[in-house]
Short mmCIF file of C-alpha atoms in Angstrom, two decimals:
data_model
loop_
_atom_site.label_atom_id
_atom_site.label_comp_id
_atom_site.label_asym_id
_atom_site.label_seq_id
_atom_site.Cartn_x
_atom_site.Cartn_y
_atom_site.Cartn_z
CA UNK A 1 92.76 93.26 72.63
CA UNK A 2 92.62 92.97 76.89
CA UNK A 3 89.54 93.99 78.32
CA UNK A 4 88.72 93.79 81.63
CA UNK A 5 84.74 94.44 82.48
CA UNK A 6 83.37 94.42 85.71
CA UNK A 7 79.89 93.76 86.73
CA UNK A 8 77.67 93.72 90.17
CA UNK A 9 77.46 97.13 91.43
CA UNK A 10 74.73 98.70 92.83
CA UNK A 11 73.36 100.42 95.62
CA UNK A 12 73.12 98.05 99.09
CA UNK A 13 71.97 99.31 102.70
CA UNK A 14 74.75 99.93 105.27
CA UNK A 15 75.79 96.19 106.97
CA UNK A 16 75.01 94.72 103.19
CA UNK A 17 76.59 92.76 101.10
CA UNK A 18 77.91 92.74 97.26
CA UNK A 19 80.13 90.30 94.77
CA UNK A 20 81.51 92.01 91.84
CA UNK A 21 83.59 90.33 89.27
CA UNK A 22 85.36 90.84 86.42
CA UNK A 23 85.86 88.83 83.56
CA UNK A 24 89.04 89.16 81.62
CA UNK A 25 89.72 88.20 77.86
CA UNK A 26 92.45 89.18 75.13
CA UNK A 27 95.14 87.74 77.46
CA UNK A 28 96.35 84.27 79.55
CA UNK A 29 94.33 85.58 82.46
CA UNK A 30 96.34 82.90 84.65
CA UNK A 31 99.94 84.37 83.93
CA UNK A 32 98.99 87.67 85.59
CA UNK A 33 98.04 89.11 89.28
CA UNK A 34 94.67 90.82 89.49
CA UNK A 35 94.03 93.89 91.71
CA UNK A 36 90.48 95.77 92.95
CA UNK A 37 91.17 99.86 93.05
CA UNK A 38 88.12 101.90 94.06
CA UNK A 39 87.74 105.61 93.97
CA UNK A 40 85.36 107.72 95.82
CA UNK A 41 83.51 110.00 92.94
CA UNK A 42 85.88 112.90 93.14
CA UNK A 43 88.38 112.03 95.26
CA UNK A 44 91.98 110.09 94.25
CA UNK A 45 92.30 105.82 94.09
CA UNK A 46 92.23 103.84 96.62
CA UNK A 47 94.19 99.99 95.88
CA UNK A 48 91.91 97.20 97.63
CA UNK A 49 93.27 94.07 96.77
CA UNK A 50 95.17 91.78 94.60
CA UNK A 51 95.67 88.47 94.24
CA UNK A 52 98.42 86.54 92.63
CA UNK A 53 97.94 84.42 88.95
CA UNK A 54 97.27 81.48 90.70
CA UNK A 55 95.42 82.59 93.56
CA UNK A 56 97.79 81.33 96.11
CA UNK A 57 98.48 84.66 98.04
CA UNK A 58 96.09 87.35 98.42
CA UNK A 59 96.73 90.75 99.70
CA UNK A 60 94.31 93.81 101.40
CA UNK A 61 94.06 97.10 102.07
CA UNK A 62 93.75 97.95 106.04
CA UNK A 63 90.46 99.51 105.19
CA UNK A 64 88.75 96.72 103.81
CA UNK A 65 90.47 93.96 105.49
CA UNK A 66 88.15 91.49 106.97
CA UNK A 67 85.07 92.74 104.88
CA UNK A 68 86.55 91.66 101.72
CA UNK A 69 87.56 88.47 100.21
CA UNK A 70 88.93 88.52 96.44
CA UNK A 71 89.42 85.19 94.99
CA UNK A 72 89.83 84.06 91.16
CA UNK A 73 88.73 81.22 88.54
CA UNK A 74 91.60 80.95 86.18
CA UNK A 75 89.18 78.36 83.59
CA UNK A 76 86.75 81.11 83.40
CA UNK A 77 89.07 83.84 83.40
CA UNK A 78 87.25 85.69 85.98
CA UNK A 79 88.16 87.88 89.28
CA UNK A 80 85.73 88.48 92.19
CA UNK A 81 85.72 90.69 95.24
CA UNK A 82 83.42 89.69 97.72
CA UNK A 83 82.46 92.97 99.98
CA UNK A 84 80.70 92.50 103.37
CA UNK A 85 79.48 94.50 106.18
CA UNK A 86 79.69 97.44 103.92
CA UNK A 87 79.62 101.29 104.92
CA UNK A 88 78.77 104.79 103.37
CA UNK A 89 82.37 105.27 103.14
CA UNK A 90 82.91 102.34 100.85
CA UNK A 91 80.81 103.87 98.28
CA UNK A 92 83.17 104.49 95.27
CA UNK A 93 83.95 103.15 91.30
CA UNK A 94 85.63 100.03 91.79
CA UNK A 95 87.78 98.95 89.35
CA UNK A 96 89.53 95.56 88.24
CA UNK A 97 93.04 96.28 86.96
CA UNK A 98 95.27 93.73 85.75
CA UNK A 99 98.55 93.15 87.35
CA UNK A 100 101.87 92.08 86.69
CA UNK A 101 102.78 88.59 85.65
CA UNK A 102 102.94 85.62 87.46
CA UNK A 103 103.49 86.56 91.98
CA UNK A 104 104.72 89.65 90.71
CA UNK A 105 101.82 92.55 91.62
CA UNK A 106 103.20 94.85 89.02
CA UNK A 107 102.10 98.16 87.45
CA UNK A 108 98.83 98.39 85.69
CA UNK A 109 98.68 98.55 82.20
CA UNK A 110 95.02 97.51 82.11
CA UNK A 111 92.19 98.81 83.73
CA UNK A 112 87.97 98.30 83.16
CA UNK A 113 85.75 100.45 83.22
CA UNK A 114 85.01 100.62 86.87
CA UNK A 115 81.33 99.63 88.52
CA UNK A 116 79.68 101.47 90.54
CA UNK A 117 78.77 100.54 94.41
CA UNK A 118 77.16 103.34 96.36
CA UNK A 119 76.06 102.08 99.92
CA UNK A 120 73.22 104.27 101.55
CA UNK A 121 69.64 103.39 103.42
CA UNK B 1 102.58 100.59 104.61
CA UNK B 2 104.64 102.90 102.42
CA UNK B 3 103.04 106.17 102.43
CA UNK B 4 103.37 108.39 99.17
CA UNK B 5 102.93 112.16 99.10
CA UNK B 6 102.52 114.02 95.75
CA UNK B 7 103.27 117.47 95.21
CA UNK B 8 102.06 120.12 94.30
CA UNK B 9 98.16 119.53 94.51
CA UNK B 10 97.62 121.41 91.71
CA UNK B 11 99.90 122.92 89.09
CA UNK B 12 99.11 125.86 86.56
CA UNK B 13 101.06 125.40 83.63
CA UNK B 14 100.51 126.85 79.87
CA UNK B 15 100.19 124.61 76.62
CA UNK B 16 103.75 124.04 75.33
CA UNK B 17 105.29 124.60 78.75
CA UNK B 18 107.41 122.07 80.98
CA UNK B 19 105.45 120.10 84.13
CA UNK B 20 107.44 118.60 87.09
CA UNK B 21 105.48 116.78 89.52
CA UNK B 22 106.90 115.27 93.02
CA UNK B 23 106.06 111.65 94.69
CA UNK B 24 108.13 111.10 97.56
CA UNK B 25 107.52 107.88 99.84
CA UNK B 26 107.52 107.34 103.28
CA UNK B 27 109.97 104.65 102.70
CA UNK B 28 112.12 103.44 100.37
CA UNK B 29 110.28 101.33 97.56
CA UNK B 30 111.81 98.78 96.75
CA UNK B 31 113.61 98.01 93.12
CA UNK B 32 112.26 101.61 92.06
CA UNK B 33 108.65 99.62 91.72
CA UNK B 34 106.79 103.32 91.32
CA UNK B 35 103.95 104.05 88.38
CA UNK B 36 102.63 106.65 87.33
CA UNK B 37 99.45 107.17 85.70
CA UNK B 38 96.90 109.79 84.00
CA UNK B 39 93.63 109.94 84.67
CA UNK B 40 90.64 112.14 82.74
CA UNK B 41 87.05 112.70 83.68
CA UNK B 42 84.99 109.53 83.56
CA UNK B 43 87.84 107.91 82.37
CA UNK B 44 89.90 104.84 83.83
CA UNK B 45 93.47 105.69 85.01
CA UNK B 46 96.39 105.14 82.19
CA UNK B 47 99.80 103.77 83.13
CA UNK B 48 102.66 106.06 81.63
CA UNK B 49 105.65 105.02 83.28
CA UNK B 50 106.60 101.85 85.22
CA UNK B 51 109.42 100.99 87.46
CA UNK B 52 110.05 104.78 88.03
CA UNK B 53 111.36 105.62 84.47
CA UNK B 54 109.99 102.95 81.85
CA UNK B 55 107.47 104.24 79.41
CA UNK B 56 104.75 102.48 78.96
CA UNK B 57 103.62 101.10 75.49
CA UNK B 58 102.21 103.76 73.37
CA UNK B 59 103.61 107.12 75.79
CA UNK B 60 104.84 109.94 74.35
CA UNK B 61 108.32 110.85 75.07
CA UNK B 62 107.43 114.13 76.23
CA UNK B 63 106.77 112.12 79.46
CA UNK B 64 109.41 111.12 81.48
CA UNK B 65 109.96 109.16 84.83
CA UNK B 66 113.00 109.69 87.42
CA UNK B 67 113.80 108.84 90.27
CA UNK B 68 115.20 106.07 93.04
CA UNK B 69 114.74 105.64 96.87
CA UNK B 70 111.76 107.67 98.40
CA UNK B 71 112.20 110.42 95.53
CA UNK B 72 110.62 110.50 92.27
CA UNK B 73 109.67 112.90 89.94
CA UNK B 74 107.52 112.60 86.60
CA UNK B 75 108.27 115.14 83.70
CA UNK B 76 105.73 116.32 80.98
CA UNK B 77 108.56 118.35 78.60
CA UNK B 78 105.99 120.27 76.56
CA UNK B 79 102.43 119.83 77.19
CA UNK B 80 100.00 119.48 75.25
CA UNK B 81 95.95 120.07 75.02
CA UNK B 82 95.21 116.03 76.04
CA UNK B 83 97.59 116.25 79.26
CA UNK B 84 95.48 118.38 81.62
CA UNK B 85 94.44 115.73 83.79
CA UNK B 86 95.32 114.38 87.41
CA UNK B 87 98.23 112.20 87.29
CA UNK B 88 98.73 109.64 90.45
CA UNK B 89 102.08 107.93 91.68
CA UNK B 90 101.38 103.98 93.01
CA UNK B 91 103.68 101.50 94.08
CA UNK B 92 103.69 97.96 93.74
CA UNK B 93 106.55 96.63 95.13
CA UNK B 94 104.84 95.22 98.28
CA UNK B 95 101.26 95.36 99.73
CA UNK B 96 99.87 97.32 99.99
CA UNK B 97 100.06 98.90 96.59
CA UNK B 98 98.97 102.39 97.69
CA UNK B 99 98.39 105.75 95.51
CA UNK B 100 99.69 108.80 96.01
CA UNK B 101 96.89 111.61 96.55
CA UNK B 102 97.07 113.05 93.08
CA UNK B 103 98.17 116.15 90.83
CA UNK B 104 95.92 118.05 89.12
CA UNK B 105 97.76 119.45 86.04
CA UNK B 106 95.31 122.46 84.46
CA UNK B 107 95.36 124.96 82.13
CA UNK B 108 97.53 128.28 83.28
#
Protein backbone atom coordinates (compact mmCIF):
# COMPACT_ATOMS: atom_id res chain seq x y z
CA UNK A 1 0.00 0.00 0.00
CA UNK A 2 1.68 3.83 -0.88
CA UNK A 3 1.50 6.15 1.79
CA UNK A 4 2.86 9.28 1.79
CA UNK A 5 2.94 11.14 5.47
CA UNK A 6 4.16 14.38 6.03
CA UNK A 7 5.47 15.84 9.16
CA UNK A 8 6.87 19.46 10.49
CA UNK A 9 4.09 21.82 10.48
CA UNK A 10 3.36 24.22 12.83
CA UNK A 11 2.80 27.66 13.54
CA UNK A 12 6.18 30.07 12.89
CA UNK A 13 6.29 34.06 13.18
CA UNK A 14 6.25 36.02 9.88
CA UNK A 15 10.21 36.07 8.37
CA UNK A 16 10.45 32.28 9.99
CA UNK A 17 11.44 29.36 8.91
CA UNK A 18 10.07 25.56 8.53
CA UNK A 19 11.32 21.97 6.91
CA UNK A 20 8.61 19.57 6.31
CA UNK A 21 9.14 16.20 4.87
CA UNK A 22 7.55 13.39 3.84
CA UNK A 23 8.45 9.97 3.99
CA UNK A 24 7.18 7.63 1.37
CA UNK A 25 6.78 3.72 1.58
CA UNK A 26 4.69 0.96 -0.39
CA UNK A 27 6.51 2.02 -3.60
CA UNK A 28 10.33 2.49 -5.37
CA UNK A 29 10.26 6.03 -4.06
CA UNK A 30 13.28 6.69 -6.61
CA UNK A 31 11.29 5.75 -9.89
CA UNK A 32 8.83 8.60 -9.28
CA UNK A 33 8.78 12.68 -9.20
CA UNK A 34 7.59 14.18 -5.93
CA UNK A 35 5.50 17.39 -5.76
CA UNK A 36 4.51 19.93 -2.56
CA UNK A 37 0.62 21.28 -3.15
CA UNK A 38 -0.65 23.55 -0.38
CA UNK A 39 -4.12 24.81 0.11
CA UNK A 40 -5.26 27.74 2.03
CA UNK A 41 -8.14 26.28 4.57
CA UNK A 42 -11.04 26.95 2.30
CA UNK A 43 -9.80 28.05 -0.66
CA UNK A 44 -8.69 25.69 -3.96
CA UNK A 45 -4.75 24.02 -4.35
CA UNK A 46 -2.07 25.67 -4.93
CA UNK A 47 1.11 23.26 -6.75
CA UNK A 48 4.53 24.40 -5.03
CA UNK A 49 7.06 22.25 -6.23
CA UNK A 50 8.30 19.07 -7.61
CA UNK A 51 11.24 17.51 -8.09
CA UNK A 52 12.24 14.78 -10.43
CA UNK A 53 13.09 10.79 -9.14
CA UNK A 54 16.49 11.54 -8.99
CA UNK A 55 16.57 14.94 -7.84
CA UNK A 56 18.34 16.33 -10.78
CA UNK A 57 15.77 19.08 -11.82
CA UNK A 58 13.61 20.86 -9.53
CA UNK A 59 10.77 23.05 -10.36
CA UNK A 60 8.70 26.17 -8.34
CA UNK A 61 5.85 27.96 -8.18
CA UNK A 62 6.37 31.95 -8.80
CA UNK A 63 4.98 32.42 -5.36
CA UNK A 64 7.33 30.57 -3.44
CA UNK A 65 10.29 30.79 -5.59
CA UNK A 66 13.34 31.81 -3.75
CA UNK A 67 11.80 30.99 -0.23
CA UNK A 68 11.64 27.40 -0.94
CA UNK A 69 14.03 24.72 -1.65
CA UNK A 70 12.61 21.00 -2.07
CA UNK A 71 15.22 18.42 -2.29
CA UNK A 72 14.99 14.44 -1.80
CA UNK A 73 16.92 11.31 -0.18
CA UNK A 74 16.10 8.44 -2.41
CA UNK A 75 17.95 5.71 0.49
CA UNK A 76 15.56 7.00 2.96
CA UNK A 77 12.75 7.44 0.78
CA UNK A 78 12.05 10.81 1.97
CA UNK A 79 10.96 14.39 0.37
CA UNK A 80 11.60 17.78 2.05
CA UNK A 81 10.52 21.32 1.38
CA UNK A 82 12.51 23.75 3.00
CA UNK A 83 10.26 27.15 3.48
CA UNK A 84 12.00 30.46 4.37
CA UNK A 85 11.16 33.98 4.93
CA UNK A 86 7.64 32.87 5.34
CA UNK A 87 4.35 35.11 5.27
CA UNK A 88 0.65 35.07 6.55
CA UNK A 89 -0.26 34.25 3.13
CA UNK A 90 1.70 31.04 3.07
CA UNK A 91 -0.36 29.66 5.76
CA UNK A 92 -2.17 26.61 4.20
CA UNK A 93 -2.29 22.35 4.36
CA UNK A 94 0.64 21.38 2.53
CA UNK A 95 0.63 18.31 1.00
CA UNK A 96 3.27 15.76 -0.52
CA UNK A 97 1.80 14.08 -3.60
CA UNK A 98 3.57 11.62 -5.55
CA UNK A 99 4.30 12.18 -9.13
CA UNK A 100 4.74 10.49 -12.22
CA UNK A 101 7.58 8.16 -12.95
CA UNK A 102 10.95 8.76 -13.61
CA UNK A 103 11.48 13.10 -15.20
CA UNK A 104 8.03 12.73 -16.01
CA UNK A 105 5.91 15.18 -13.34
CA UNK A 106 2.76 13.29 -14.00
CA UNK A 107 -0.75 13.21 -12.47
CA UNK A 108 -1.20 12.39 -8.88
CA UNK A 109 -2.47 9.28 -7.89
CA UNK A 110 -1.13 9.63 -4.34
CA UNK A 111 -1.54 12.17 -1.95
CA UNK A 112 -0.80 12.38 2.28
CA UNK A 113 -2.57 13.65 4.47
CA UNK A 114 -1.46 17.21 4.32
CA UNK A 115 0.39 19.17 7.48
CA UNK A 116 -0.50 22.00 8.65
CA UNK A 117 1.72 25.42 8.58
CA UNK A 118 -0.10 28.51 9.75
CA UNK A 119 2.35 31.58 9.94
CA UNK A 120 1.13 34.43 12.36
CA UNK A 121 2.94 36.61 15.37
CA UNK B 1 2.51 29.64 -16.97
CA UNK B 2 -0.60 27.98 -18.38
CA UNK B 3 -3.49 29.45 -16.75
CA UNK B 4 -6.68 27.16 -16.24
CA UNK B 5 -10.19 28.47 -15.70
CA UNK B 6 -12.99 26.13 -14.45
CA UNK B 7 -16.49 26.65 -14.96
CA UNK B 8 -19.15 26.99 -13.51
CA UNK B 9 -18.12 27.81 -9.78
CA UNK B 10 -20.74 26.01 -8.54
CA UNK B 11 -23.25 23.64 -10.09
CA UNK B 12 -26.75 22.50 -8.65
CA UNK B 13 -27.48 19.24 -9.85
CA UNK B 14 -30.01 16.41 -8.39
CA UNK B 15 -28.93 12.75 -7.36
CA UNK B 16 -29.19 10.60 -10.53
CA UNK B 17 -28.76 13.59 -12.82
CA UNK B 18 -25.88 14.31 -15.47
CA UNK B 19 -22.80 16.94 -14.37
CA UNK B 20 -20.63 18.71 -17.05
CA UNK B 21 -17.93 20.74 -15.78
CA UNK B 22 -15.51 23.12 -18.02
CA UNK B 23 -11.48 23.59 -17.69
CA UNK B 24 -10.25 25.58 -20.40
CA UNK B 25 -6.42 26.70 -20.43
CA UNK B 26 -4.78 29.66 -21.27
CA UNK B 27 -2.71 27.69 -23.58
CA UNK B 28 -2.55 24.68 -25.14
CA UNK B 29 -1.29 21.78 -22.74
CA UNK B 30 0.69 19.85 -24.10
CA UNK B 31 0.03 15.87 -25.00
CA UNK B 32 -3.56 16.42 -23.35
CA UNK B 33 -1.42 16.21 -19.81
CA UNK B 34 -4.83 17.50 -17.81
CA UNK B 35 -6.18 15.67 -14.34
CA UNK B 36 -8.82 15.89 -12.74
CA UNK B 37 -9.51 15.26 -9.25
CA UNK B 38 -12.26 15.15 -6.31
CA UNK B 39 -11.84 16.52 -3.28
CA UNK B 40 -14.22 16.15 0.13
CA UNK B 41 -14.07 17.97 3.41
CA UNK B 42 -10.91 17.22 5.36
CA UNK B 43 -10.07 14.97 2.83
CA UNK B 44 -6.93 14.82 0.40
CA UNK B 45 -7.72 15.41 -3.32
CA UNK B 46 -8.42 12.02 -5.50
CA UNK B 47 -7.19 11.68 -9.06
CA UNK B 48 -10.13 10.47 -11.43
CA UNK B 49 -8.93 10.98 -14.75
CA UNK B 50 -5.42 11.46 -16.21
CA UNK B 51 -4.17 12.61 -19.51
CA UNK B 52 -7.61 14.30 -20.16
CA UNK B 53 -9.69 11.04 -20.56
CA UNK B 54 -7.90 8.03 -18.68
CA UNK B 55 -9.64 6.78 -15.62
CA UNK B 56 -7.85 6.35 -12.91
CA UNK B 57 -7.57 2.94 -11.02
CA UNK B 58 -10.61 2.22 -9.08
CA UNK B 59 -13.13 5.28 -10.93
CA UNK B 60 -16.37 4.66 -11.71
CA UNK B 61 -17.36 4.88 -15.23
CA UNK B 62 -19.97 7.26 -14.56
CA UNK B 63 -16.96 9.66 -14.75
CA UNK B 64 -15.64 10.60 -17.82
CA UNK B 65 -12.76 12.88 -19.19
CA UNK B 66 -12.73 14.77 -22.75
CA UNK B 67 -11.09 16.92 -24.23
CA UNK B 68 -7.73 18.21 -26.32
CA UNK B 69 -6.03 21.66 -26.80
CA UNK B 70 -7.13 24.40 -24.21
CA UNK B 71 -10.69 22.62 -23.89
CA UNK B 72 -11.67 20.00 -21.58
CA UNK B 73 -14.58 18.89 -20.04
CA UNK B 74 -15.16 16.19 -17.16
CA UNK B 75 -18.57 14.24 -17.14
CA UNK B 76 -20.30 12.71 -13.99
CA UNK B 77 -23.28 10.61 -16.12
CA UNK B 78 -25.47 9.96 -13.09
CA UNK B 79 -24.49 11.15 -9.79
CA UNK B 80 -24.53 9.78 -6.98
CA UNK B 81 -24.74 10.65 -2.97
CA UNK B 82 -20.53 10.36 -2.60
CA UNK B 83 -19.94 12.87 -5.68
CA UNK B 84 -20.96 16.21 -4.14
CA UNK B 85 -17.65 17.52 -3.72
CA UNK B 86 -15.29 20.18 -5.47
CA UNK B 87 -13.59 18.69 -8.31
CA UNK B 88 -10.21 20.60 -9.62
CA UNK B 89 -8.55 20.43 -13.21
CA UNK B 90 -4.33 20.44 -12.95
CA UNK B 91 -1.89 20.08 -15.50
CA UNK B 92 1.32 18.56 -15.52
CA UNK B 93 2.72 18.76 -18.66
CA UNK B 94 5.25 21.53 -17.79
CA UNK B 95 5.97 23.68 -14.65
CA UNK B 96 4.36 24.89 -13.31
CA UNK B 97 1.75 22.27 -12.65
CA UNK B 98 -1.06 24.70 -11.76
CA UNK B 99 -4.87 23.98 -10.60
CA UNK B 100 -7.70 25.20 -11.90
CA UNK B 101 -9.88 27.26 -9.24
CA UNK B 102 -12.38 24.53 -8.55
CA UNK B 103 -16.14 23.30 -9.01
CA UNK B 104 -18.25 22.86 -6.37
CA UNK B 105 -20.76 20.12 -7.38
CA UNK B 106 -23.85 20.24 -4.54
CA UNK B 107 -26.96 18.95 -3.97
CA UNK B 108 -29.93 20.66 -6.27
Amino acid sequence: EVQLVESGGGLVKPGGSLRLSCVASGFTFSSFSMNWVRQVPGKGLEWVSAITNSGSSVYYADSMKGRVTISRDNAKNSLSLQMNSLRAEDTAVYYCARGGSGWYLGPSAYWGQGTLVIVSS
Amino acid sequence: EIVLTQSPGTLSVSPGERATLSCRASQSVSSSYLAWYQQKPGQAPRLLIYDAHDRASGIPDRFSGSGSGTDFTLTISRLEPEDFAVYYCQHYGSSPGTFGQGTKVEIK
